[in-house]
Coordinates of C-alpha atoms in Angstrom, one line a residue:
K1498 CA 21.9 63.9 -10.6
M1499 CA 23.6 61.0 -9.3
D1500 CA 25.7 59.0 -11.6
P1501 CA 27.4 55.7 -10.6
R1502 CA 30.0 56.5 -13.0
E1503 CA 30.9 59.6 -11.3
T1504 CA 31.7 58.1 -7.9
Q1505 CA 34.2 59.4 -5.1
V1506 CA 35.7 55.8 -5.0
Q1507 CA 39.4 55.2 -4.8
D1508 CA 40.5 51.7 -5.6
L1509 CA 42.7 50.6 -2.6
I1510 CA 46.4 50.6 -3.6
D1511 CA 47.6 47.2 -1.6
D1512 CA 50.0 44.5 -2.4
D1513 CA 47.4 42.3 -1.0
P1514 CA 43.8 43.9 -1.2
M1515 CA 42.1 40.8 0.3
L1516 CA 44.1 40.5 3.3
H1517 CA 42.7 38.3 5.8
D1518 CA 40.2 36.9 3.4
S1519 CA 40.0 33.7 2.1
P1520 CA 40.2 33.2 -1.6
D1521 CA 36.7 33.1 -3.4
P1522 CA 36.1 29.7 -4.8
D1523 CA 34.7 31.5 -7.8
T1524 CA 37.3 33.6 -9.2
S1525 CA 35.3 35.1 -11.7
L1526 CA 33.3 37.1 -9.0
G1527 CA 36.3 39.5 -9.2
R1528 CA 35.9 40.6 -5.4
R1529 CA 38.2 43.5 -4.8
A1530 CA 38.5 46.4 -2.1
V1531 CA 38.1 49.9 -2.2
W1532 CA 37.9 53.0 -0.1
I1533 CA 34.8 55.0 -0.1
E1534 CA 35.2 58.9 0.8
A1535 CA 31.8 59.4 2.7
R1536 CA 31.4 63.0 2.9
G1537 CA 31.5 64.2 6.7
F1538 CA 32.5 60.5 7.9
G1539 CA 35.9 60.0 6.1
D1540 CA 37.3 56.8 4.6
V1541 CA 35.4 53.7 4.6
F1542 CA 36.7 50.5 3.7
A1543 CA 34.6 48.1 1.4
R1544 CA 34.7 44.8 -0.3
V1545 CA 32.8 45.2 -3.4
V1546 CA 31.6 42.7 -6.3
G1547 CA 30.3 43.9 -9.6
D1548 CA 30.0 46.6 -12.0
P1549 CA 29.4 50.2 -10.1
Q1550 CA 27.0 50.9 -12.8
D1551 CA 24.5 48.1 -11.8
P1552 CA 21.7 48.3 -9.0
L1553 CA 23.4 48.7 -5.7
M1554 CA 23.2 46.2 -2.7
L1555 CA 24.7 47.6 0.3
Y1556 CA 25.8 45.3 3.4
V1557 CA 26.3 46.7 7.0
H1558 CA 27.6 44.3 9.6
G1559 CA 27.0 44.1 13.3
S1560 CA 28.8 45.5 16.5
N1561 CA 30.8 42.4 17.3
Q1562 CA 34.4 43.8 17.7
R1563 CA 35.7 41.0 15.3
N1564 CA 32.9 42.2 12.7
S1565 CA 33.6 43.3 9.5
S1566 CA 32.6 43.3 5.9
M1567 CA 34.1 39.9 5.4
M1568 CA 30.9 38.3 7.3
W1569 CA 29.0 38.8 3.9
N1570 CA 31.4 37.2 1.7
L1571 CA 29.2 33.9 1.2
L1572 CA 25.9 35.8 0.9
V1573 CA 27.5 38.0 -1.8
E1574 CA 28.7 35.0 -3.6
E1575 CA 25.3 33.4 -3.5
M1576 CA 23.6 36.5 -4.6
T1577 CA 25.6 36.9 -7.6
D1578 CA 24.7 33.3 -8.9
L1579 CA 20.6 33.6 -7.7
A1580 CA 20.2 36.9 -9.5
S1581 CA 21.5 35.4 -12.9
A1582 CA 19.1 32.6 -12.6
T1583 CA 16.0 34.5 -11.3
P1584 CA 13.4 36.1 -13.7
G1585 CA 12.1 39.2 -13.0
I1586 CA 14.9 41.1 -11.3
P1587 CA 18.5 42.4 -12.8
D1588 CA 20.3 39.5 -13.2
R1589 CA 23.7 41.6 -11.9
F1590 CA 23.9 43.8 -8.8
Y1591 CA 26.8 45.9 -7.7
H1592 CA 27.4 44.6 -4.2
V1593 CA 29.0 46.6 -1.6
A1594 CA 30.1 45.4 2.0
I1595 CA 31.3 47.9 4.1
D1596 CA 33.5 48.2 7.3
C1597 CA 31.6 50.5 9.6
P1598 CA 33.8 53.3 11.1
G1599 CA 36.2 51.8 13.8
Y1600 CA 35.7 48.3 12.4
G1601 CA 38.0 46.2 10.2
R1602 CA 40.0 48.4 7.9
S1603 CA 37.8 51.7 8.4
P1604 CA 39.1 54.2 11.0
G1605 CA 36.8 56.3 13.1
D1606 CA 34.6 56.0 16.0
R1607 CA 32.5 52.6 16.5
Q1608 CA 29.6 54.7 17.7
T1609 CA 29.2 56.5 14.2
I1610 CA 26.9 53.7 12.9
R1611 CA 24.8 53.6 16.1
S1612 CA 24.4 57.3 16.7
Y1613 CA 24.2 58.7 13.0
P1614 CA 23.0 55.6 11.0
G1615 CA 20.9 57.7 8.7
A1616 CA 23.4 60.3 7.7
F1617 CA 26.4 57.7 7.7
L1618 CA 24.6 55.2 5.3
Q1619 CA 23.2 58.1 3.0
S1620 CA 26.7 59.4 2.8
V1621 CA 28.2 56.2 1.8
I1622 CA 25.2 55.8 -1.0
H1623 CA 25.9 59.1 -2.3
A1624 CA 29.5 58.7 -2.2
L1625 CA 28.8 55.7 -4.8
G1626 CA 26.9 57.8 -7.0
R1627 CA 23.6 57.0 -5.9
K1628 CA 20.5 58.5 -4.4
D1629 CA 19.4 55.3 -3.1
A1630 CA 20.4 51.4 -2.8
V1631 CA 18.0 48.6 -4.0
C1632 CA 18.5 46.8 -0.9
I1633 CA 20.4 47.4 2.5
S1634 CA 21.1 44.2 4.5
G1635 CA 22.1 44.3 8.1
S1636 CA 23.1 41.9 10.6
S1637 CA 22.6 42.4 14.7
Q1638 CA 23.3 45.8 15.4
G1639 CA 23.7 46.7 11.7
A1640 CA 20.1 45.5 11.4
A1641 CA 19.1 48.2 14.1
S1642 CA 21.1 50.8 12.4
T1643 CA 19.4 50.0 8.9
F1644 CA 15.9 50.2 10.3
N1645 CA 16.6 53.5 12.0
A1646 CA 18.4 54.7 8.9
V1647 CA 15.4 53.8 6.7
L1648 CA 13.0 55.6 9.3
E1649 CA 15.1 58.6 8.9
F1650 CA 15.1 58.5 5.2
P1651 CA 12.5 56.6 3.9
K1652 CA 13.6 56.7 0.2
L1653 CA 17.3 55.4 1.2
C1654 CA 16.4 51.9 -0.3
S1655 CA 13.7 50.1 -1.8
F1656 CA 14.3 46.7 0.2
V1657 CA 15.4 45.9 3.6
A1658 CA 16.9 42.4 4.6
V1659 CA 18.0 41.6 8.1
C1660 CA 19.4 38.5 10.0
H1661 CA 19.6 38.2 13.7
P1662 CA 18.2 41.9 14.2
V1663 CA 18.6 44.0 17.2
G1664 CA 15.5 46.2 17.4
H1665 CA 14.4 49.1 19.6
A1666 CA 10.9 50.5 20.1
V1667 CA 9.9 48.4 17.2
Q1668 CA 6.5 49.8 17.1
R1669 CA 8.1 52.4 15.0
Y1670 CA 8.6 50.0 12.4
S1671 CA 4.8 50.5 11.0
A1672 CA 6.6 53.2 9.1
I1673 CA 9.0 51.2 7.2
K1674 CA 7.3 50.6 3.9
Q1675 CA 9.7 48.7 2.2
P1676 CA 9.3 44.7 1.8
T1677 CA 11.4 43.4 4.7
L1678 CA 13.3 39.9 5.0
L1679 CA 13.7 39.1 8.8
I1680 CA 15.4 35.8 10.0
F1681 CA 15.6 34.9 13.8
D1682 CA 17.2 31.9 15.4
T1683 CA 14.7 31.0 18.4
E1684 CA 17.8 30.0 20.3
D1685 CA 19.6 33.2 20.1
A1686 CA 18.9 34.9 23.5
G1687 CA 20.7 38.0 22.5
H1688 CA 18.3 38.5 19.6
P1689 CA 15.2 37.5 21.1
V1690 CA 12.5 35.9 18.7
S1691 CA 9.8 37.5 20.9
V1692 CA 11.0 40.7 19.6
G1693 CA 11.0 39.6 16.0
R1694 CA 7.4 38.4 16.3
I1695 CA 6.6 42.1 17.2
M1696 CA 8.6 43.4 14.4
R1697 CA 6.8 41.0 12.1
A1698 CA 3.3 42.2 13.4
H1699 CA 4.2 45.9 12.8
L1700 CA 6.0 46.1 9.5
P1701 CA 3.6 46.5 6.6
T1702 CA 5.4 44.0 4.3
P1703 CA 7.4 41.6 6.4
H1704 CA 9.1 38.2 4.9
Y1705 CA 9.7 36.5 8.1
F1706 CA 11.4 33.3 9.0
E1707 CA 12.4 31.5 12.2
F1708 CA 14.9 28.6 12.5
T1709 CA 16.3 26.5 15.5
R1710 CA 20.0 26.2 15.1
S1711 CA 20.2 23.1 17.2
V1712 CA 17.8 21.5 14.8
D1713 CA 18.2 23.4 11.4
G1714 CA 21.9 24.3 11.6
P1715 CA 23.0 27.5 10.2
W1716 CA 19.8 27.9 8.2
E1717 CA 20.5 31.6 7.5
E1718 CA 23.8 30.9 6.0
R1719 CA 21.9 28.2 3.6
H1720 CA 18.8 30.2 2.7
M1721 CA 19.2 34.1 3.2
G1722 CA 20.3 34.6 -0.2
E1723 CA 17.4 32.4 -1.8
E1724 CA 14.8 34.3 0.2
L1725 CA 16.2 37.7 -0.5
V1726 CA 16.0 37.1 -4.2
R1727 CA 12.6 35.6 -3.8
M1728 CA 11.3 38.9 -2.1
L1729 CA 13.0 41.1 -4.8
A1730 CA 11.3 39.1 -7.5
R1731 CA 7.9 39.4 -5.7
H1732 CA 7.8 43.0 -5.3
W1733 CA 10.4 44.2 -8.3

């Protein structure tokens, strides 16, 4: 039996555990840094917010060489506020944003998250004392890895949320039963909206959004949290 109180997580001993982070506007978040001992994959650095006994929200960044868990800072902050104000879902979650192997502070091979997405994310979740997560959120290549992990382990999470997702052979996504939030920028040639529309057609329960950055600005930064919470509330 998994128990979130019996985790293989070590608090990071560091004079400045938020090194390179900007200070949180809301210090009550209590964001902190931890090392997660993921069996088979070694130490994984993560930035976390919340009580480890609360439902788990896991965040997976993309493959740009400068990407890391920091990209999720604003979304996590927004999610903590929105969850507490949204009826029908828990008012608190345990938010864990990881540095995938070879990125940020995590040692290892950057190919890991591409080659072994299911095994790696399952190992992280198990190291956190869980059998599954409430939601896995992914960006770009992290979204592709999230999709592939859920295809490999269908019970890995109950919800999926992705922004600017990469996808391969997306017809396979018809097997993904989880409600899925998808956000595409129509001007982002690296993440073609045409592929997003095919994803929408094949996913059984899509919550799909398109925006145009030159017109709408950074829509995903302003709205991903509220749409994710809305999806949770609708299907909880």
